[in-house]
Amino acid sequence: MAGSINKVMLIGNVGQAPKIHEFPSGGKVANLSVATSERWKDRTSGEMQERTEWHNVVINQNGTSKIIDNFIEPYVRKGSKVYVEGKVQTRKWTDQQGQDRYTTEIRVAGPSSSFELLDTKSITDGMKIDPAPQSNGSSDDPFADVLDDWGTN
């Protein structure tokens, strides 16, 4: 087999309100924690079991992209059910005591990534946001600027 694949697809619930950080350059990053759960019946005891995994999700906004301004900030809340498609990335950082630490994240960036709100009540059902900026004209749709930024119409 030639090459490799780094792709993650999650359906889960946002654990807390997204944390938005702004940079002097005008870019933004949104950090979300997304919970995925699996349930099964224990063969020995017959009791239902559940295991929840927490995933750190990072969404970048830079250039013409407006995903955080037009979608994440106004619509994504604690408890929102989301579909996340991105890649796994581990980054190294140094804590206050000078110790090296590592954080593994799901990065949503580029044309092979996607972020979708699955339980939307305040916006169009099934609205999909792809973080691959493209433009394809104007529309009477009130969300056309969001969709056009992400190339989904």
PDB file of N, CA, C and O in Angstrom, residues 38-116:
ATOM      1  N   GLU A  38     -20.362   5.378  23.240  1.00  0.00           N
ATOM      2  CA  GLU A  38     -20.802   4.081  22.751  1.00  0.00           C
ATOM      3  C   GLU A  38     -21.464   3.344  23.907  1.00  0.00           C
ATOM      4  O   GLU A  38     -21.077   3.487  25.063  1.00  0.00           O
ATOM      5  N   ARG A  39     -22.497   2.573  23.578  1.00  0.00           N
ATOM      6  CA  ARG A  39     -23.249   1.826  24.583  1.00  0.00           C
ATOM      7  C   ARG A  39     -23.319   0.361  24.159  1.00  0.00           C
ATOM      8  O   ARG A  39     -23.442   0.070  22.972  1.00  0.00           O
ATOM      9  N   TRP A  40     -23.276  -0.520  25.144  1.00  0.00           N
ATOM     10  CA  TRP A  40     -23.377  -1.948  24.866  1.00  0.00           C
ATOM     11  C   TRP A  40     -23.893  -2.664  26.107  1.00  0.00           C
ATOM     12  O   TRP A  40     -23.840  -2.139  27.207  1.00  0.00           O
ATOM     13  N   LYS A  41     -24.374  -3.843  25.882  1.00  0.00           N
ATOM     14  CA  LYS A  41     -24.862  -4.674  26.978  1.00  0.00           C
ATOM     15  C   LYS A  41     -23.731  -5.618  27.375  1.00  0.00           C
ATOM     16  O   LYS A  41     -23.208  -6.371  26.551  1.00  0.00           O
ATOM     17  N   ASP A  42     -23.352  -5.579  28.654  1.00  0.00           N
ATOM     18  CA  ASP A  42     -22.289  -6.439  29.181  1.00  0.00           C
ATOM     19  C   ASP A  42     -22.750  -7.895  29.126  1.00  0.00           C
ATOM     20  O   ASP A  42     -23.837  -8.223  29.613  1.00  0.00           O
ATOM     21  N   ARG A  43     -21.942  -8.745  28.514  1.00  0.00           N
ATOM     22  CA  ARG A  43     -22.315 -10.159  28.350  1.00  0.00           C
ATOM     23  C   ARG A  43     -22.365 -10.903  29.678  1.00  0.00           C
ATOM     24  O   ARG A  43     -23.145 -11.836  29.839  1.00  0.00           O
ATOM     25  N   THR A  44     -21.540 -10.498  30.625  1.00  0.00           N
ATOM     26  CA  THR A  44     -21.489 -11.194  31.910  1.00  0.00           C
ATOM     27  C   THR A  44     -22.635 -10.791  32.826  1.00  0.00           C
ATOM     28  O   THR A  44     -23.379 -11.636  33.333  1.00  0.00           O
ATOM     29  N   SER A  45     -22.796  -9.482  33.021  1.00  0.00           N
ATOM     30  CA  SER A  45     -23.796  -8.996  33.980  1.00  0.00           C
ATOM     31  C   SER A  45     -25.147  -8.709  33.339  1.00  0.00           C
ATOM     32  O   SER A  45     -26.157  -8.626  34.041  1.00  0.00           O
ATOM     33  N   GLY A  46     -25.173  -8.496  32.029  1.00  0.00           N
ATOM     34  CA  GLY A  46     -26.416  -8.135  31.358  1.00  0.00           C
ATOM     35  C   GLY A  46     -26.769  -6.668  31.497  1.00  0.00           C
ATOM     36  O   GLY A  46     -27.790  -6.211  30.995  1.00  0.00           O
ATOM     37  N   GLU A  47     -25.921  -5.900  32.212  1.00  0.00           N
ATOM     38  CA  GLU A  47     -26.184  -4.475  32.423  1.00  0.00           C
ATOM     39  C   GLU A  47     -25.690  -3.658  31.220  1.00  0.00           C
ATOM     40  O   GLU A  47     -24.733  -4.030  30.559  1.00  0.00           O
ATOM     41  N   MET A  48     -26.363  -2.539  31.000  1.00  0.00           N
ATOM     42  CA  MET A  48     -25.940  -1.620  29.949  1.00  0.00           C
ATOM     43  C   MET A  48     -24.680  -0.878  30.408  1.00  0.00           C
ATOM     44  O   MET A  48     -24.604  -0.429  31.549  1.00  0.00           O
ATOM     45  N   GLN A  49     -23.716  -0.773  29.535  1.00  0.00           N
ATOM     46  CA  GLN A  49     -22.462  -0.066  29.793  1.00  0.00           C
ATOM     47  C   GLN A  49     -22.356   1.106  28.830  1.00  0.00           C
ATOM     48  O   GLN A  49     -22.940   1.081  27.742  1.00  0.00           O
ATOM     49  N   GLU A  50     -21.612   2.106  29.230  1.00  0.00           N
ATOM     50  CA  GLU A  50     -21.396   3.272  28.365  1.00  0.00           C
ATOM     51  C   GLU A  50     -19.972   3.788  28.558  1.00  0.00           C
ATOM     52  O   GLU A  50     -19.448   3.797  29.667  1.00  0.00           O
ATOM     53  N   ARG A  51     -19.364   4.187  27.453  1.00  0.00           N
ATOM     54  CA  ARG A  51     -18.039   4.799  27.499  1.00  0.00           C
ATOM     55  C   ARG A  51     -18.086   6.059  26.645  1.00  0.00           C
ATOM     56  O   ARG A  51     -18.554   6.038  25.506  1.00  0.00           O
ATOM     57  N   THR A  52     -17.604   7.163  27.195  1.00  0.00           N
ATOM     58  CA  THR A  52     -17.567   8.447  26.489  1.00  0.00           C
ATOM     59  C   THR A  52     -16.126   8.856  26.265  1.00  0.00           C
ATOM     60  O   THR A  52     -15.313   8.801  27.182  1.00  0.00           O
ATOM     61  N   GLU A  53     -15.836   9.242  25.043  1.00  0.00           N
ATOM     62  CA  GLU A  53     -14.519   9.775  24.674  1.00  0.00           C
ATOM     63  C   GLU A  53     -14.682  11.265  24.381  1.00  0.00           C
ATOM     64  O   GLU A  53     -15.656  11.673  23.749  1.00  0.00           O
ATOM     65  N   TRP A  54     -13.721  12.056  24.843  1.00  0.00           N
ATOM     66  CA  TRP A  54     -13.725  13.492  24.583  1.00  0.00           C
ATOM     67  C   TRP A  54     -12.655  13.812  23.556  1.00  0.00           C
ATOM     68  O   TRP A  54     -11.532  13.336  23.647  1.00  0.00           O
ATOM     69  N   HIS A  55     -13.018  14.627  22.562  1.00  0.00           N
ATOM     70  CA  HIS A  55     -12.119  14.981  21.472  1.00  0.00           C
ATOM     71  C   HIS A  55     -11.952  16.498  21.432  1.00  0.00           C
ATOM     72  O   HIS A  55     -12.943  17.228  21.460  1.00  0.00           O
ATOM     73  N   ASN A  56     -10.708  16.957  21.377  1.00  0.00           N
ATOM     74  CA  ASN A  56     -10.418  18.385  21.194  1.00  0.00           C
ATOM     75  C   ASN A  56     -10.489  18.686  19.705  1.00  0.00           C
ATOM     76  O   ASN A  56      -9.780  18.067  18.908  1.00  0.00           O
ATOM     77  N   VAL A  57     -11.355  19.625  19.330  1.00  0.00           N
ATOM     78  CA  VAL A  57     -11.536  20.000  17.934  1.00  0.00           C
ATOM     79  C   VAL A  57     -11.087  21.443  17.766  1.00  0.00           C
ATOM     80  O   VAL A  57     -11.469  22.321  18.550  1.00  0.00           O
ATOM     81  N   VAL A  58     -10.272  21.694  16.738  1.00  0.00           N
ATOM     82  CA  VAL A  58      -9.742  23.030  16.473  1.00  0.00           C
ATOM     83  C   VAL A  58     -10.149  23.443  15.066  1.00  0.00           C
ATOM     84  O   VAL A  58      -9.905  22.715  14.099  1.00  0.00           O
ATOM     85  N   ILE A  59     -10.798  24.616  14.969  1.00  0.00           N
ATOM     86  CA  ILE A  59     -11.238  25.147  13.674  1.00  0.00           C
ATOM     87  C   ILE A  59     -10.576  26.502  13.470  1.00  0.00           C
ATOM     88  O   ILE A  59     -10.716  27.397  14.311  1.00  0.00           O
ATOM     89  N   ASN A  60      -9.867  26.648  12.358  1.00  0.00           N
ATOM     90  CA  ASN A  60      -9.178  27.905  12.051  1.00  0.00           C
ATOM     91  C   ASN A  60     -10.004  28.763  11.105  1.00  0.00           C
ATOM     92  O   ASN A  60     -10.681  28.236  10.221  1.00  0.00           O
ATOM     93  N   GLN A  61      -9.919  30.062  11.296  1.00  0.00           N
ATOM     94  CA  GLN A  61     -10.523  31.027  10.380  1.00  0.00           C
ATOM     95  C   GLN A  61      -9.432  32.004   9.989  1.00  0.00           C
ATOM     96  O   GLN A  61      -8.912  32.723  10.832  1.00  0.00           O
ATOM     97  N   ASN A  62      -9.090  32.002   8.717  1.00  0.00           N
ATOM     98  CA  ASN A  62      -8.112  32.967   8.227  1.00  0.00           C
ATOM     99  C   ASN A  62      -8.392  33.243   6.761  1.00  0.00           C
ATOM    100  O   ASN A  62      -9.146  32.529   6.126  1.00  0.00           O
ATOM    101  N   GLY A  63      -7.811  34.282   6.228  1.00  0.00           N
ATOM    102  CA  GLY A  63      -8.075  34.642   4.837  1.00  0.00           C
ATOM    103  C   GLY A  63      -9.531  35.018   4.637  1.00  0.00           C
ATOM    104  O   GLY A  63     -10.107  35.752   5.426  1.00  0.00           O
ATOM    105  N   THR A  64     -10.148  34.482   3.578  1.00  0.00           N
ATOM    106  CA  THR A  64     -11.541  34.809   3.268  1.00  0.00           C
ATOM    107  C   THR A  64     -12.533  33.960   4.051  1.00  0.00           C
ATOM    108  O   THR A  64     -13.726  34.208   4.004  1.00  0.00           O
ATOM    109  N   SER A  65     -12.046  32.984   4.752  1.00  0.00           N
ATOM    110  CA  SER A  65     -12.907  32.103   5.542  1.00  0.00           C
ATOM    111  C   SER A  65     -13.587  32.885   6.669  1.00  0.00           C
ATOM    112  O   SER A  65     -12.967  33.650   7.376  1.00  0.00           O
ATOM    113  N   LYS A  66     -14.878  32.662   6.847  1.00  0.00           N
ATOM    114  CA  LYS A  66     -15.643  33.308   7.923  1.00  0.00           C
ATOM    115  C   LYS A  66     -16.443  32.296   8.723  1.00  0.00           C
ATOM    116  O   LYS A  66     -17.473  32.610   9.285  1.00  0.00           O
ATOM    117  N   ILE A  67     -15.976  31.049   8.786  1.00  0.00           N
ATOM    118  CA  ILE A  67     -16.723  29.982   9.455  1.00  0.00           C
ATOM    119  C   ILE A  67     -16.981  30.293  10.927  1.00  0.00           C
ATOM    120  O   ILE A  67     -18.061  30.031  11.440  1.00  0.00           O
ATOM    121  N   ILE A  68     -16.032  30.886  11.611  1.00  0.00           N
ATOM    122  CA  ILE A  68     -16.225  31.188  13.039  1.00  0.00           C
ATOM    123  C   ILE A  68     -17.194  32.349  13.201  1.00  0.00           C
ATOM    124  O   ILE A  68     -18.144  32.265  13.998  1.00  0.00           O
ATOM    125  N   ASP A  69     -16.998  33.431  12.448  1.00  0.00           N
ATOM    126  CA  ASP A  69     -17.878  34.604  12.547  1.00  0.00           C
ATOM    127  C   ASP A  69     -19.320  34.278  12.164  1.00  0.00           C
ATOM    128  O   ASP A  69     -20.252  34.707  12.841  1.00  0.00           O
ATOM    129  N   ASN A  70     -19.509  33.544  11.070  1.00  0.00           N
ATOM    130  CA  ASN A  70     -20.837  33.355  10.509  1.00  0.00           C
ATOM    131  C   ASN A  70     -21.531  32.068  10.940  1.00  0.00           C
ATOM    132  O   ASN A  70     -22.717  31.912  10.669  1.00  0.00           O
ATOM    133  N   PHE A  71     -20.808  31.163  11.587  1.00  0.00           N
ATOM    134  CA  PHE A  71     -21.419  29.882  11.906  1.00  0.00           C
ATOM    135  C   PHE A  71     -21.136  29.414  13.335  1.00  0.00           C
ATOM    136  O   PHE A  71     -22.062  29.168  14.097  1.00  0.00           O
ATOM    137  N   ILE A  72     -19.877  29.306  13.711  1.00  0.00           N
ATOM    138  CA  ILE A  72     -19.531  28.758  15.026  1.00  0.00           C
ATOM    139  C   ILE A  72     -20.047  29.656  16.148  1.00  0.00           C
ATOM    140  O   ILE A  72     -20.771  29.202  17.041  1.00  0.00           O
ATOM    141  N   GLU A  73     -19.678  30.959  16.113  1.00  0.00           N
ATOM    142  CA  GLU A  73     -20.090  31.860  17.212  1.00  0.00           C
ATOM    143  C   GLU A  73     -21.602  31.988  17.342  1.00  0.00           C
ATOM    144  O   GLU A  73     -22.123  31.873  18.443  1.00  0.00           O
ATOM    145  N   PRO A  74     -22.346  32.211  16.250  1.00  0.00           N
ATOM    146  CA  PRO A  74     -23.779  32.420  16.453  1.00  0.00           C
ATOM    147  C   PRO A  74     -24.603  31.157  16.696  1.00  0.00           C
ATOM    148  O   PRO A  74     -25.671  31.240  17.285  1.00  0.00           O
ATOM    149  N   TYR A  75     -24.142  29.976  16.260  1.00  0.00           N
ATOM    150  CA  TYR A  75     -25.025  28.808  16.281  1.00  0.00           C
ATOM    151  C   TYR A  75     -24.556  27.622  17.123  1.00  0.00           C
ATOM    152  O   TYR A  75     -25.377  26.841  17.565  1.00  0.00           O
ATOM    153  N   VAL A  76     -23.260  27.426  17.313  1.00  0.00           N
ATOM    154  CA  VAL A  76     -22.785  26.234  18.016  1.00  0.00           C
ATOM    155  C   VAL A  76     -22.771  26.502  19.518  1.00  0.00           C
ATOM    156  O   VAL A  76     -22.164  27.461  19.981  1.00  0.00           O
ATOM    157  N   ARG A  77     -23.444  25.652  20.264  1.00  0.00           N
ATOM    158  CA  ARG A  77     -23.606  25.803  21.717  1.00  0.00           C
ATOM    159  C   ARG A  77     -23.283  24.495  22.420  1.00  0.00           C
ATOM    160  O   ARG A  77     -23.217  23.438  21.797  1.00  0.00           O
ATOM    161  N   LYS A  78     -23.179  24.554  23.730  1.00  0.00           N
ATOM    162  CA  LYS A  78     -23.050  23.349  24.547  1.00  0.00           C
ATOM    163  C   LYS A  78     -24.245  22.452  24.240  1.00  0.00           C
ATOM    164  O   LYS A  78     -25.389  22.910  24.225  1.00  0.00           O
ATOM    165  N   GLY A  79     -23.975  21.181  23.982  1.00  0.00           N
ATOM    166  CA  GLY A  79     -25.035  20.228  23.685  1.00  0.00           C
ATOM    167  C   GLY A  79     -25.358  20.078  22.213  1.00  0.00           C
ATOM    168  O   GLY A  79     -26.057  19.146  21.836  1.00  0.00           O
ATOM    169  N   SER A  80     -24.875  20.990  21.350  1.00  0.00           N
ATOM    170  CA  SER A  80     -25.136  20.877  19.912  1.00  0.00           C
ATOM    171  C   SER A  80     -24.586  19.566  19.382  1.00  0.00           C
ATOM    172  O   SER A  80     -23.472  19.168  19.705  1.00  0.00           O
ATOM    173  N   LYS A  81     -25.381  18.876  18.564  1.00  0.00           N
ATOM    174  CA  LYS A  81     -24.906  17.658  17.903  1.00  0.00           C
ATOM    175  C   LYS A  81     -24.234  18.077  16.604  1.00  0.00           C
ATOM    176  O   LYS A  81     -24.815  18.810  15.805  1.00  0.00           O
ATOM    177  N   VAL A  82     -22.982  17.622  16.420  1.00  0.00           N
ATOM    178  CA  VAL A  82     -22.194  18.045  15.265  1.00  0.00           C
ATOM    179  C   VAL A  82     -21.549  16.862  14.562  1.00  0.00           C
ATOM    180  O   VAL A  82     -21.326  15.803  15.162  1.00  0.00           O
ATOM    181  N   TYR A  83     -21.281  17.060  13.281  1.00  0.00           N
ATOM    182  CA  TYR A  83     -20.478  16.138  12.483  1.00  0.00           C
ATOM    183  C   TYR A  83     -19.163  16.856  12.214  1.00  0.00           C
ATOM    184  O   TYR A  83     -19.160  18.005  11.755  1.00  0.00           O
ATOM    185  N   VAL A  84     -18.057  16.198  12.534  1.00  0.00           N
ATOM    186  CA  VAL A  84     -16.729  16.780  12.358  1.00  0.00           C
ATOM    187  C   VAL A  84     -15.917  15.843  11.478  1.00  0.00           C
ATOM    188  O   VAL A  84     -15.872  14.638  11.729  1.00  0.00           O
ATOM    189  N   GLU A  85     -15.296  16.405  10.464  1.00  0.00           N
ATOM    190  CA  GLU A  85     -14.403  15.635   9.609  1.00  0.00           C
ATOM    191  C   GLU A  85     -13.101  16.418   9.502  1.00  0.00           C
ATOM    192  O   GLU A  85     -13.101  17.587   9.121  1.00  0.00           O
ATOM    193  N   GLY A  86     -12.014  15.809   9.893  1.00  0.00           N
ATOM    194  CA  GLY A  86     -10.730  16.493   9.873  1.00  0.00           C
ATOM    195  C   GLY A  86      -9.589  15.509   9.970  1.00  0.00           C
ATOM    196  O   GLY A  86      -9.735  14.342   9.602  1.00  0.00           O
ATOM    197  N   LYS A  87      -8.468  15.979  10.485  1.00  0.00           N
ATOM    198  CA  LYS A  87      -7.305  15.110  10.633  1.00  0.00           C
ATOM    199  C   LYS A  87      -6.772  15.193  12.055  1.00  0.00           C
ATOM    200  O   LYS A  87      -6.965  16.193  12.749  1.00  0.00           O
ATOM    201  N   VAL A  88      -6.099  14.140  12.488  1.00  0.00           N
ATOM    202  CA  VAL A  88      -5.497  14.091  13.817  1.00  0.00           C
ATOM    203  C   VAL A  88      -4.151  14.792  13.750  1.00  0.00           C
ATOM    204  O   VAL A  88      -3.366  14.579  12.830  1.00  0.00           O
ATOM    205  N   GLN A  89      -3.924  15.655  14.738  1.00  0.00           N
ATOM    206  CA  GLN A  89      -2.634  16.346  14.826  1.00  0.00           C
ATOM    207  C   GLN A  89      -2.245  16.429  16.292  1.00  0.00           C
ATOM    208  O   GLN A  89      -3.057  16.792  17.139  1.00  0.00           O
ATOM    209  N   THR A  90      -1.001  16.084  16.592  1.00  0.00           N
ATOM    210  CA  THR A  90      -0.475  16.208  17.950  1.00  0.00           C
ATOM    211  C   THR A  90       0.526  17.342  17.959  1.00  0.00           C
ATOM    212  O   THR A  90       1.406  17.404  17.098  1.00  0.00           O
ATOM    213  N   ARG A  91       0.351  18.267  18.900  1.00  0.00           N
ATOM    214  CA  ARG A  91       1.296  19.385  18.990  1.00  0.00           C
ATOM    215  C   ARG A  91       1.972  19.378  20.356  1.00  0.00           C
ATOM    216  O   ARG A  91       1.401  18.932  21.352  1.00  0.00           O
ATOM    217  N   LYS A  92       3.189  19.870  20.361  1.00  0.00           N
ATOM    218  CA  LYS A  92       3.991  19.929  21.583  1.00  0.00           C
ATOM    219  C   LYS A  92       3.984  21.357  22.109  1.00  0.00           C
ATOM    220  O   LYS A  92       4.056  22.306  21.332  1.00  0.00           O
ATOM    221  N   TRP A  93       3.881  21.497  23.423  1.00  0.00           N
ATOM    222  CA  TRP A  93       3.934  22.806  24.058  1.00  0.00           C
ATOM    223  C   TRP A  93       4.607  22.658  25.417  1.00  0.00           C
ATOM    224  O   TRP A  93       4.784  21.558  25.919  1.00  0.00           O
ATOM    225  N   THR A  94       4.992  23.778  26.005  1.00  0.00           N
ATOM    226  CA  THR A  94       5.694  23.776  27.286  1.00  0.00           C
ATOM    227  C   THR A  94       4.804  24.419  28.342  1.00  0.00           C
ATOM    228  O   THR A  94       4.289  25.518  28.137  1.00  0.00           O
ATOM    229  N   ASP A  95       4.621  23.730  29.473  1.00  0.00           N
ATOM    230  CA  ASP A  95       3.776  24.270  30.543  1.00  0.00           C
ATOM    231  C   ASP A  95       4.560  25.284  31.386  1.00  0.00           C
ATOM    232  O   ASP A  95       5.734  25.563  31.120  1.00  0.00           O
ATOM    233  N   GLN A  96       3.901  25.851  32.404  1.00  0.00           N
ATOM    234  CA  GLN A  96       4.503  26.898  33.232  1.00  0.00           C
ATOM    235  C   GLN A  96       5.704  26.410  34.029  1.00  0.00           C
ATOM    236  O   GLN A  96       6.552  27.200  34.421  1.00  0.00           O
ATOM    237  N   GLN A  97       5.791  25.110  34.251  1.00  0.00           N
ATOM    238  CA  GLN A  97       6.927  24.543  34.982  1.00  0.00           C
ATOM    239  C   GLN A  97       8.067  24.141  34.044  1.00  0.00           C
ATOM    240  O   GLN A  97       9.057  23.569  34.492  1.00  0.00           O
ATOM    241  N   GLY A  98       7.913  24.422  32.762  1.00  0.00           N
ATOM    242  CA  GLY A  98       8.948  24.101  31.787  1.00  0.00           C
ATOM    243  C   GLY A  98       8.903  22.673  31.271  1.00  0.00           C
ATOM    244  O   GLY A  98       9.808  22.242  30.556  1.00  0.00           O
ATOM    245  N   GLN A  99       7.850  21.939  31.603  1.00  0.00           N
ATOM    246  CA  GLN A  99       7.706  20.559  31.149  1.00  0.00           C
ATOM    247  C   GLN A  99       7.073  20.509  29.753  1.00  0.00           C
ATOM    248  O   GLN A  99       6.146  21.263  29.464  1.00  0.00           O
ATOM    249  N   ASP A 100       7.593  19.636  28.911  1.00  0.00           N
ATOM    250  CA  ASP A 100       7.006  19.433  27.600  1.00  0.00           C
ATOM    251  C   ASP A 100       5.691  18.681  27.746  1.00  0.00           C
ATOM    252  O   ASP A 100       5.602  17.701  28.486  1.00  0.00           O
ATOM    253  N   ARG A 101       4.676  19.164  27.062  1.00  0.00           N
ATOM    254  CA  ARG A 101       3.353  18.538  27.065  1.00  0.00           C
ATOM    255  C   ARG A 101       2.937  18.313  25.612  1.00  0.00           C
ATOM    256  O   ARG A 101       3.399  18.996  24.706  1.00  0.00           O
ATOM    257  N   TYR A 102       2.025  17.378  25.429  1.00  0.00           N
ATOM    258  CA  TYR A 102       1.526  17.054  24.099  1.00  0.00           C
ATOM    259  C   TYR A 102       0.003  17.069  24.131  1.00  0.00           C
ATOM    260  O   TYR A 102      -0.608  16.590  25.082  1.00  0.00           O
ATOM    261  N   THR A 103      -0.585  17.611  23.090  1.00  0.00           N
ATOM    262  CA  THR A 103      -2.029  17.660  22.961  1.00  0.00           C
ATOM    263  C   THR A 103      -2.407  17.094  21.595  1.00  0.00           C
ATOM    264  O   THR A 103      -1.856  17.517  20.581  1.00  0.00           O
ATOM    265  N   THR A 104      -3.333  16.155  21.583  1.00  0.00           N
ATOM    266  CA  THR A 104      -3.823  15.590  20.328  1.00  0.00           C
ATOM    267  C   THR A 104      -5.167  16.222  20.017  1.00  0.00           C
ATOM    268  O   THR A 104      -6.050  16.295  20.879  1.00  0.00           O
ATOM    269  N   GLU A 105      -5.305  16.712  18.784  1.00  0.00           N
ATOM    270  CA  GLU A 105      -6.489  17.462  18.376  1.00  0.00           C
ATOM    271  C   GLU A 105      -7.001  16.958  17.037  1.00  0.00           C
ATOM    272  O   GLU A 105      -6.262  16.363  16.266  1.00  0.00           O
ATOM    273  N   ILE A 106      -8.264  17.252  16.788  1.00  0.00           N
ATOM    274  CA  ILE A 106      -8.854  17.049  15.475  1.00  0.00           C
ATOM    275  C   ILE A 106      -8.839  18.421  14.800  1.00  0.00           C
ATOM    276  O   ILE A 106      -9.486  19.354  15.275  1.00  0.00           O
ATOM    277  N   ARG A 107      -8.063  18.558  13.723  1.00  0.00           N
ATOM    278  CA  ARG A 107      -7.935  19.832  13.013  1.00  0.00           C
ATOM    279  C   ARG A 107      -8.933  19.866  11.860  1.00  0.00           C
ATOM    280  O   ARG A 107      -8.956  18.967  11.020  1.00  0.00           O
ATOM    281  N   VAL A 108      -9.762  20.892  11.842  1.00  0.00           N
ATOM    282  CA  VAL A 108     -10.725  21.095  10.762  1.00  0.00           C
ATOM    283  C   VAL A 108     -10.198  22.257   9.929  1.00  0.00           C
ATOM    284  O   VAL A 108     -10.348  23.418  10.297  1.00  0.00           O
ATOM    285  N   ALA A 109      -9.522  21.901   8.841  1.00  0.00           N
ATOM    286  CA  ALA A 109      -8.921  22.907   7.969  1.00  0.00           C
ATOM    287  C   ALA A 109      -8.677  22.283   6.609  1.00  0.00           C
ATOM    288  O   ALA A 109      -8.306  21.123   6.513  1.00  0.00           O
ATOM    289  N   GLY A 110      -8.905  23.048   5.576  1.00  0.00           N
ATOM    290  CA  GLY A 110      -8.617  22.575   4.232  1.00  0.00           C
ATOM    291  C   GLY A 110      -9.798  21.896   3.555  1.00  0.00           C
ATOM    292  O   GLY A 110     -10.846  21.679   4.155  1.00  0.00           O
ATOM    293  N   PRO A 111      -9.604  21.553   2.297  1.00  0.00           N
ATOM    294  CA  PRO A 111     -10.709  21.025   1.483  1.00  0.00           C
ATOM    295  C   PRO A 111     -11.195  19.639   1.892  1.00  0.00           C
ATOM    296  O   PRO A 111     -12.306  19.267   1.567  1.00  0.00           O
ATOM    297  N   SER A 112     -10.406  18.870   2.611  1.00  0.00           N
ATOM    298  CA  SER A 112     -10.846  17.528   3.007  1.00  0.00           C
ATOM    299  C   SER A 112     -11.490  17.522   4.392  1.00  0.00           C
ATOM    300  O   SER A 112     -11.715  16.463   4.966  1.00  0.00           O
ATOM    301  N   SER A 113     -11.792  18.699   4.935  1.00  0.00           N
ATOM    302  CA  SER A 113     -12.409  18.816   6.253  1.00  0.00           C
ATOM    303  C   SER A 113     -13.837  19.336   6.126  1.00  0.00           C
ATOM    304  O   SER A 113     -14.186  19.993   5.157  1.00  0.00           O
ATOM    305  N   SER A 114     -14.636  19.034   7.149  1.00  0.00           N
ATOM    306  CA  SER A 114     -16.026  19.475   7.139  1.00  0.00           C
ATOM    307  C   SER A 114     -16.523  19.617   8.573  1.00  0.00           C
ATOM    308  O   SER A 114     -16.050  18.933   9.475  1.00  0.00           O
ATOM    309  N   PHE A 115     -17.472  20.526   8.776  1.00  0.00           N
ATOM    310  CA  PHE A 115     -18.111  20.715  10.071  1.00  0.00           C
ATOM    311  C   PHE A 115     -19.577  20.976   9.798  1.00  0.00           C
ATOM    312  O   PHE A 115     -19.921  21.856   9.026  1.00  0.00           O
ATOM    313  N   GLU A 116     -20.453  20.178  10.422  1.00  0.00           N
ATOM    314  CA  GLU A 116     -21.879  20.299  10.162  1.00  0.00           C
ATOM    315  C   GLU A 116     -22.649  20.265  11.476  1.00  0.00           C
ATOM    316  O   GLU A 116     -22.371  19.445  12.349  1.00  0.00           O
TER     317      GLU A 116
END
